[in-house]
């Protein structure tokens, strides 16, 4: 049956725009922070994960997420609503599941944004002090970045996409130049495919390495969130999703392979162990000289800025969609008459980020070892769970509606992606304590207070959504009926099958 309009449900103003494939890809790839991943996560993956074989995990993760993307793209064509996970799970598995997913998504994107805010504050503090400037605590720099991001997020999305585009080109360009220099020199021990040999792929702790690999892709799935601001949603969103995941996968695999070749399979783990945080700078200094090292240090900062700006845009649009569905305050659904942005949602997100940074400063948390590492771990596990649930929703939705009868798009690819995501989530959960330093006397992962609290957040947020759904069903049935109906102009043009009750 088709969705019906309820006079008691009045949609708020919708977002508008003309973003093409390139603009959307730039925003979601910027969220993945390519240089931050290559310079920060890759050395840790090499050191703590499977060593020389770590680049292969990017390729494996890309295949799993590409399979997931097939179902995501199919849903985008048949459910013309913004909201991504929130809406798709609601249509496939029912309104309570959709609302639970929405709150878990908010936790995911807020956690990754806050983690990077801590890291960029630390990097700015160290950089300024190293140049002879005043020794100012990291959180002051983090708050300055929060304010700048808030200003850009308040304005039209086109401004953010242009800023992100410039920053992204710079950081991707310097990495490609670095890898090119490594290839031209032949590397430290000659060029080889050692990172992809089975003995290296399964060496060390591949489960830990997989955590870092999957975390590097967080953000690519957000293409569907920009549906209302896309030029031609039914074509733009699927294409942008495929381009994003394939592009990210190829780039990370190639770049991390280049780092291994720069030091050689026999030496790369030792170099990473010396100082994983400075590995990319040392590698650049070796192959591109002092000037290259300065350039990449600056671009590392801008990479983190691009990341938090992109996730700010994602979170504000999630809040906007949830507001339009009636599950968050109506003011969050307002659209600025001039900038056509969800400006109120942007202001709320800016205030939220600022409050959390102040809270972490008061608690005395380390910006890298605690703020960055802890909350990046939360977002990594949460995103794997989100995508796994969405894969189930895709399969159920098309089995019930029969709107798309292509087996590969609606059953096979989503099922294969689901298997990969569930396996990844289990591996991440088992190794999660390592991210926060909770280990037993033998150094094995053991859930302690910190890791239990962080895992508790992943349980608490969706539980809140389930409870709210039941409350709405009893007290506000009109709102409950439209939980997944994140109204937009594009949704008015079609009448998809109503979501599961």
XYZ file of C-alpha atoms in Angstrom:
501
model
C 0.000 0.000 0.000
C 1.067 3.592 -0.376
C 1.873 6.142 2.281
C -1.011 8.437 3.138
C -0.927 12.029 4.275
C -2.068 12.846 7.789
C -3.445 16.345 8.299
C -2.129 16.262 11.867
C 1.384 15.921 10.520
C 2.737 19.161 9.105
C 6.192 18.989 7.491
C 8.770 21.629 8.288
C 10.628 23.468 5.585
C 12.879 21.288 3.473
C 16.487 21.692 2.432
C 17.281 22.625 -1.154
C 20.388 22.547 -3.281
C 21.994 21.438 -6.527
C 24.946 19.373 -5.340
C 26.371 17.043 -7.952
C 28.275 13.779 -7.572
C 31.618 15.554 -7.199
C 30.465 17.935 -4.451
C 28.885 15.157 -2.382
C 31.896 12.881 -2.829
C 34.198 15.681 -1.686
C 32.200 16.125 1.520
C 31.995 12.459 2.451
C 35.610 11.712 1.508
C 36.710 14.756 3.513
C 34.901 13.195 6.482
C 37.120 10.162 6.039
C 40.120 12.528 6.503
C 42.531 10.819 4.051
C 45.729 12.386 5.341
C 44.750 11.884 8.980
C 44.145 8.208 8.238
C 47.376 7.744 6.302
C 49.412 9.685 8.848
C 47.702 8.526 12.047
C 45.705 5.319 11.644
C 47.917 3.502 9.129
C 51.071 3.562 11.323
C 49.015 2.301 14.278
C 47.491 -0.411 12.102
C 50.964 -1.490 11.034
C 52.279 -1.422 14.599
C 49.344 -2.921 16.513
C 47.679 -4.866 13.714
C 49.113 -7.214 11.132
C 52.304 -5.295 10.332
C 53.399 -5.481 6.704
C 50.015 -6.921 5.689
C 47.979 -3.968 6.975
C 47.369 -2.353 3.519
C 45.437 -5.463 2.509
C 42.850 -4.773 5.224
C 41.866 -1.533 3.491
C 41.148 -3.520 0.346
C 39.165 -6.149 2.281
C 37.160 -3.446 4.095
C 36.439 -1.715 0.788
C 35.005 -4.912 -0.698
C 32.727 -5.468 2.320
C 31.513 -1.872 2.291
C 31.030 -1.905 -1.479
C 28.694 -4.887 -1.060
C 26.842 -2.919 1.607
C 26.642 0.067 -0.766
C 24.742 -1.957 -3.376
C 21.762 -2.350 -1.041
C 22.096 1.226 0.203
C 21.922 2.522 -3.379
C 18.854 0.390 -4.112
C 17.055 1.791 -1.068
C 17.968 5.328 -2.100
C 16.139 4.871 -5.401
C 12.960 3.434 -3.883
C 12.713 5.357 -0.591
C 12.971 9.023 -1.617
C 13.585 10.370 1.881
C 16.567 11.962 3.604
C 17.804 10.410 6.832
C 19.797 7.435 5.481
C 20.088 4.735 8.204
C 17.256 6.297 10.198
C 14.775 6.161 7.330
C 15.930 2.954 5.631
C 15.858 0.848 8.808
C 12.440 2.287 9.652
C 11.062 1.223 6.284
C 12.577 -2.232 6.487
C 12.374 -3.200 10.153
C 9.728 -0.884 11.592
C 9.475 2.491 13.253
C 10.997 1.574 16.654
C 14.056 0.058 14.964
C 14.360 3.132 12.753
C 14.295 5.480 15.729
C 16.810 3.336 17.639
C 19.078 3.508 14.600
C 18.705 7.272 14.419
C 20.022 7.798 17.933
C 22.866 5.335 17.412
C 23.811 7.262 14.261
C 23.849 10.529 16.209
C 26.196 8.917 18.734
C 28.412 7.565 15.950
C 28.922 10.844 14.129
C 29.153 12.955 17.283
C 31.776 10.594 18.735
C 33.990 10.689 15.647
C 33.668 14.462 15.352
C 34.554 15.025 19.010
C 37.487 12.627 18.794
C 38.995 14.584 15.921
C 38.297 17.901 17.675
C 40.521 16.653 20.485
C 43.263 15.542 18.103
C 43.314 18.752 16.061
C 43.469 20.814 19.257
C 46.501 18.832 20.366
C 48.249 19.107 16.978
C 47.664 22.872 16.845
C 48.962 23.301 20.388
C 52.138 21.315 19.698
C 52.708 23.031 16.349
C 52.335 26.556 17.719
C 54.566 25.790 20.703
C 57.147 24.198 18.431
C 57.278 27.366 16.339
C 58.039 29.426 19.434
C 54.485 30.520 20.139
C 52.724 30.568 23.529
C 52.035 27.281 25.300
C 48.223 27.277 25.188
C 46.214 24.188 26.278
C 44.817 22.003 23.503
C 41.189 22.643 24.371
C 41.431 26.363 23.533
C 42.445 25.464 19.984
C 39.702 22.849 19.831
C 37.111 25.454 20.809
C 38.394 27.833 18.122
C 38.001 25.084 15.513
C 34.491 24.337 16.841
C 33.575 28.012 16.313
C 34.957 28.144 12.752
C 33.199 24.916 11.823
C 29.988 26.281 13.323
C 30.235 29.411 11.173
C 30.690 27.414 7.955
C 27.972 24.937 8.935
C 25.525 27.796 9.508
C 25.923 29.022 5.943
C 24.931 27.444 2.618
C 26.177 23.900 2.000
C 27.903 25.057 -1.206
C 30.399 27.051 0.885
C 31.310 23.987 2.948
C 31.688 21.857 -0.172
C 34.066 24.393 -1.744
C 36.191 24.655 1.402
C 36.296 20.878 1.738
C 37.172 20.487 -1.927
C 40.223 22.737 -1.682
C 41.475 21.073 1.517
C 40.863 17.578 0.174
C 42.786 18.200 -3.038
C 45.741 19.412 -1.009
C 45.936 16.442 1.347
C 45.345 13.815 -1.328
C 47.852 15.533 -3.601
C 50.712 15.511 -1.075
C 50.177 11.804 -0.314
C 50.229 10.922 -4.012
C 53.409 12.948 -4.481
C 54.992 11.126 -1.537
C 54.049 7.672 -2.830
C 55.228 8.706 -6.305
C 58.625 9.665 -4.863
C 58.842 6.300 -3.099
C 58.052 4.458 -6.327
C 60.559 6.458 -8.358
C 63.296 5.704 -5.827
C 62.400 2.035 -5.698
C 61.683 2.162 -1.962
C 63.994 0.971 0.788
C 64.072 -2.685 -0.259
C 62.620 -2.565 -3.750
C 58.937 -2.479 -4.719
C 56.901 -5.614 -4.039
C 53.441 -6.986 -3.283
C 54.505 -8.288 0.129
C 51.582 -6.531 1.934
C 49.125 -8.706 -0.007
C 50.783 -12.074 0.551
C 48.535 -14.351 2.699
C 51.274 -14.990 5.278
C 51.521 -11.241 5.929
C 47.791 -10.567 5.748
C 47.109 -13.013 8.593
C 50.187 -12.238 10.634
C 50.225 -10.387 13.955
C 46.800 -9.193 15.088
C 44.655 -8.713 11.958
C 41.580 -8.173 14.147
C 43.095 -5.040 15.649
C 44.213 -3.895 12.221
C 40.681 -4.334 10.908
C 39.418 -1.846 13.501
C 41.716 0.840 12.135
C 40.850 -0.075 8.538
C 37.067 0.122 8.958
C 37.333 3.324 11.000
C 39.005 4.938 8.006
C 35.815 4.581 5.947
C 33.426 6.231 8.409
C 31.496 8.912 6.561
C 31.182 7.459 3.044
C 27.660 6.175 3.773
C 26.498 9.719 4.514
C 25.881 10.403 0.814
C 22.164 9.656 1.323
C 21.904 12.328 4.010
C 22.461 15.033 1.374
C 19.544 13.780 -0.726
C 17.494 17.003 -0.552
C 20.485 19.079 -1.612
C 21.443 16.832 -4.532
C 20.867 17.875 -8.126
C 19.252 14.572 -9.173
C 18.916 12.387 -6.042
C 17.972 9.109 -7.752
C 21.160 9.235 -9.831
C 23.505 11.448 -7.821
C 23.315 9.612 -4.475
C 24.016 6.044 -5.749
C 26.845 7.260 -7.981
C 28.372 9.329 -5.190
C 28.195 6.341 -2.826
C 30.009 4.018 -5.222
C 32.614 6.615 -6.151
C 33.265 7.415 -2.487
C 33.787 3.860 -1.238
C 35.841 2.762 -4.250
C 37.918 5.938 -4.210
C 38.588 5.729 -0.479
C 39.470 2.040 -0.685
C 41.897 2.415 -3.584
C 43.548 5.506 -2.094
C 44.115 4.021 1.375
C 45.379 0.721 -0.002
C 47.797 2.483 -2.368
C 48.985 5.041 0.202
C 49.607 2.500 2.985
C 51.406 0.229 0.502
C 53.623 3.208 -0.301
C 54.465 3.684 3.383
C 55.462 0.027 3.706
C 57.623 0.286 0.589
C 59.214 3.510 1.876
C 60.835 1.600 4.758
C 60.729 -1.933 3.432
C 58.843 -4.969 4.762
C 61.729 -5.815 7.089
C 61.916 -2.386 8.741
C 58.479 -0.751 8.581
C 57.157 -2.175 11.879
C 60.288 -0.988 13.703
C 59.912 2.532 12.286
C 56.251 2.606 13.314
C 57.215 1.472 16.812
C 59.713 4.334 17.212
C 56.986 6.991 16.900
C 53.766 6.096 15.034
C 52.454 9.661 15.317
C 55.476 11.098 13.534
C 55.925 8.307 11.001
C 54.303 10.177 8.120
C 56.433 13.258 8.856
C 59.647 11.225 9.017
C 58.740 9.418 5.818
C 58.005 12.690 4.036
C 61.248 14.256 5.252
C 63.150 11.251 3.889
C 61.606 11.352 0.418
C 60.461 14.978 -0.064
C 62.848 16.876 2.207
C 62.214 19.501 4.878
C 59.828 21.529 2.695
C 57.655 18.486 2.091
C 57.613 17.770 5.815
C 56.357 21.291 6.568
C 53.694 21.080 3.878
C 52.366 17.740 5.087
C 52.301 18.962 8.689
C 50.109 21.906 7.671
C 47.872 19.693 5.538
C 47.516 17.234 8.411
C 45.876 20.016 10.402
C 43.617 21.048 7.526
C 42.701 17.374 7.008
C 41.369 17.186 10.545
C 39.512 20.462 10.053
C 37.896 19.120 6.882
C 36.882 16.005 8.797
C 35.084 17.841 11.607
C 33.406 20.228 9.153
C 32.057 17.356 7.099
C 30.733 15.489 10.136
C 29.203 18.710 11.433
C 27.187 18.910 8.207
C 26.176 15.257 8.523
C 25.009 15.588 12.136
C 23.028 18.771 11.510
C 21.166 17.069 8.680
C 20.456 13.999 10.770
C 18.970 16.238 13.446
C 17.028 18.114 10.778
C 15.513 14.874 9.422
C 14.635 13.636 12.908
C 13.034 16.978 13.721
C 10.918 16.822 10.581
C 9.823 13.350 11.662
C 8.681 14.767 15.001
C 11.147 12.957 17.271
C 13.379 15.963 18.029
C 12.311 19.561 18.811
C 10.659 21.271 15.852
C 13.140 24.156 15.896
C 15.878 21.813 14.630
C 13.965 21.448 11.373
C 14.154 25.159 10.524
C 15.884 26.169 7.310
C 17.619 29.534 6.971
C 15.760 31.711 4.427
C 19.004 32.964 2.862
C 21.603 30.216 3.344
C 19.065 27.379 2.946
C 20.887 25.501 5.708
C 19.533 23.779 8.835
C 20.947 26.706 10.797
C 19.293 26.010 14.142
C 20.495 22.424 14.052
C 23.965 23.719 13.203
C 24.001 26.066 16.195
C 22.861 23.272 18.525
C 25.579 20.957 17.223
C 28.205 23.681 17.685
C 27.113 24.251 21.283
C 27.111 20.497 21.935
C 30.654 20.103 20.618
C 31.831 23.071 22.686
C 30.272 21.719 25.895
C 31.858 18.290 25.393
C 35.307 19.790 24.792
C 34.988 21.850 27.987
C 33.823 18.752 29.887
C 36.816 16.713 28.704
C 39.144 19.567 29.641
C 37.669 19.747 33.153
C 38.042 15.965 33.515
C 41.675 16.271 32.454
C 41.435 13.775 29.595
C 44.383 13.404 27.245
C 43.330 14.728 23.808
C 44.955 11.865 21.864
C 45.201 8.806 24.103
C 41.742 9.318 25.586
C 39.499 11.783 23.700
C 40.627 10.667 20.230
C 41.231 6.970 20.864
C 38.218 6.287 23.077
C 35.600 7.982 20.955
C 37.043 6.830 17.637
C 36.635 3.318 19.020
C 33.001 3.998 19.925
C 32.219 5.283 16.443
C 33.990 2.355 14.744
C 31.962 -0.312 16.534
C 28.747 1.695 16.217
C 29.115 2.220 12.468
C 29.692 -1.484 11.862
C 26.501 -2.255 13.796
C 24.574 0.480 11.969
C 25.516 -0.839 8.563
C 24.794 -4.431 9.561
C 21.272 -3.508 10.710
C 20.747 -1.464 7.538
C 21.745 -4.480 5.412
C 19.061 -6.542 7.153
C 16.548 -3.747 6.572
C 17.358 -3.672 2.844
C 16.790 -7.419 2.472
C 13.521 -7.348 4.450
C 12.180 -4.245 2.684
C 12.578 -5.615 -0.829
C 11.367 -9.076 0.201
C 8.137 -7.476 1.425
C 7.575 -4.874 -1.278
C 9.036 -6.616 -4.363
C 9.716 -3.138 -5.773
C 13.129 -4.261 -7.003
C 13.469 -7.860 -8.181
C 17.197 -7.826 -8.927
C 18.660 -10.589 -6.698
C 22.177 -9.147 -6.648
C 21.067 -5.680 -5.530
C 18.453 -6.690 -2.986
C 19.545 -10.072 -1.598
C 22.982 -11.371 -2.542
C 25.157 -8.242 -2.167
C 23.400 -7.024 1.027
C 23.665 -10.544 2.538
C 27.375 -10.803 1.736
C 27.904 -7.321 3.137
C 25.967 -8.310 6.249
C 28.217 -11.321 6.849
C 31.309 -9.155 6.515
C 29.929 -6.445 8.782
C 28.771 -8.824 11.508
C 32.159 -10.534 11.453
C 33.881 -7.162 11.665
C 31.646 -6.023 14.547
C 32.442 -9.179 16.547
C 36.184 -8.739 15.980
C 35.999 -5.059 16.951
C 33.991 -5.826 20.098
C 36.421 -8.514 21.256
C 39.398 -6.221 20.744
C 37.674 -3.027 21.917
C 39.366 -2.920 25.352
C 42.747 -2.579 23.625
C 41.714 0.846 22.326
C 41.216 2.196 25.828
C 44.020 0.287 27.534
C 41.843 -2.214 29.407
C 44.004 -5.370 29.500
C 44.651 -8.175 31.949
C 47.970 -9.124 33.538
C 49.035 -10.906 30.346
C 48.214 -7.918 28.138
C 45.110 -9.509 26.644
C 41.950 -7.403 26.166
C 39.710 -7.399 29.238
C 36.625 -5.247 29.737
C 37.194 -2.755 32.530
C 35.368 0.341 33.729
C 36.234 2.620 30.794
C 35.551 0.122 28.007
C 32.315 -0.980 29.713
C 31.076 2.621 29.961
C 31.866 3.300 26.305
C 30.172 0.088 25.159
C 27.284 1.081 27.414
C 26.798 4.233 25.327
C 26.350 2.085 22.216
C 23.595 0.192 24.056
C 21.989 3.187 25.773
C 21.439 5.424 22.732
C 19.403 2.963 20.622
C 17.565 1.849 23.770
C 16.454 5.448 24.266
C 15.114 5.417 20.710
C 13.131 2.236 21.354
C 11.620 3.699 24.517
C 10.744 6.984 22.781
C 9.036 5.063 19.986
C 6.769 3.291 22.463
C 5.985 6.548 24.269
C 5.083 8.248 20.984
C 2.923 5.317 19.950
C 0.796 5.718 23.095
C 0.802 9.490 23.543
C 1.291 10.911 20.030
C 0.060 8.327 17.517
C 0.066 10.853 14.649
C 3.754 11.546 15.190
C 4.508 7.842 15.616
C 2.958 7.057 12.247
C 5.463 9.383 10.591
C 8.648 8.531 12.498
C 10.476 7.576 9.318
C 8.752 10.210 7.206
C 11.551 12.776 7.114
C 9.565 15.091 4.850
C 11.254 16.752 1.901
C 10.287 18.089 -1.471
C 11.689 14.980 -3.126
C 9.540 12.778 -0.880
C 6.426 14.695 -1.865
C 6.972 13.716 -5.471
C 6.695 9.986 -4.839
C 4.591 7.663 -2.760
C 6.739 4.770 -1.581
C 5.424 1.800 0.333
C 4.627 2.760 3.903
C 7.154 1.748 6.541
C 6.613 -1.346 8.636
C 4.593 -0.666 11.779
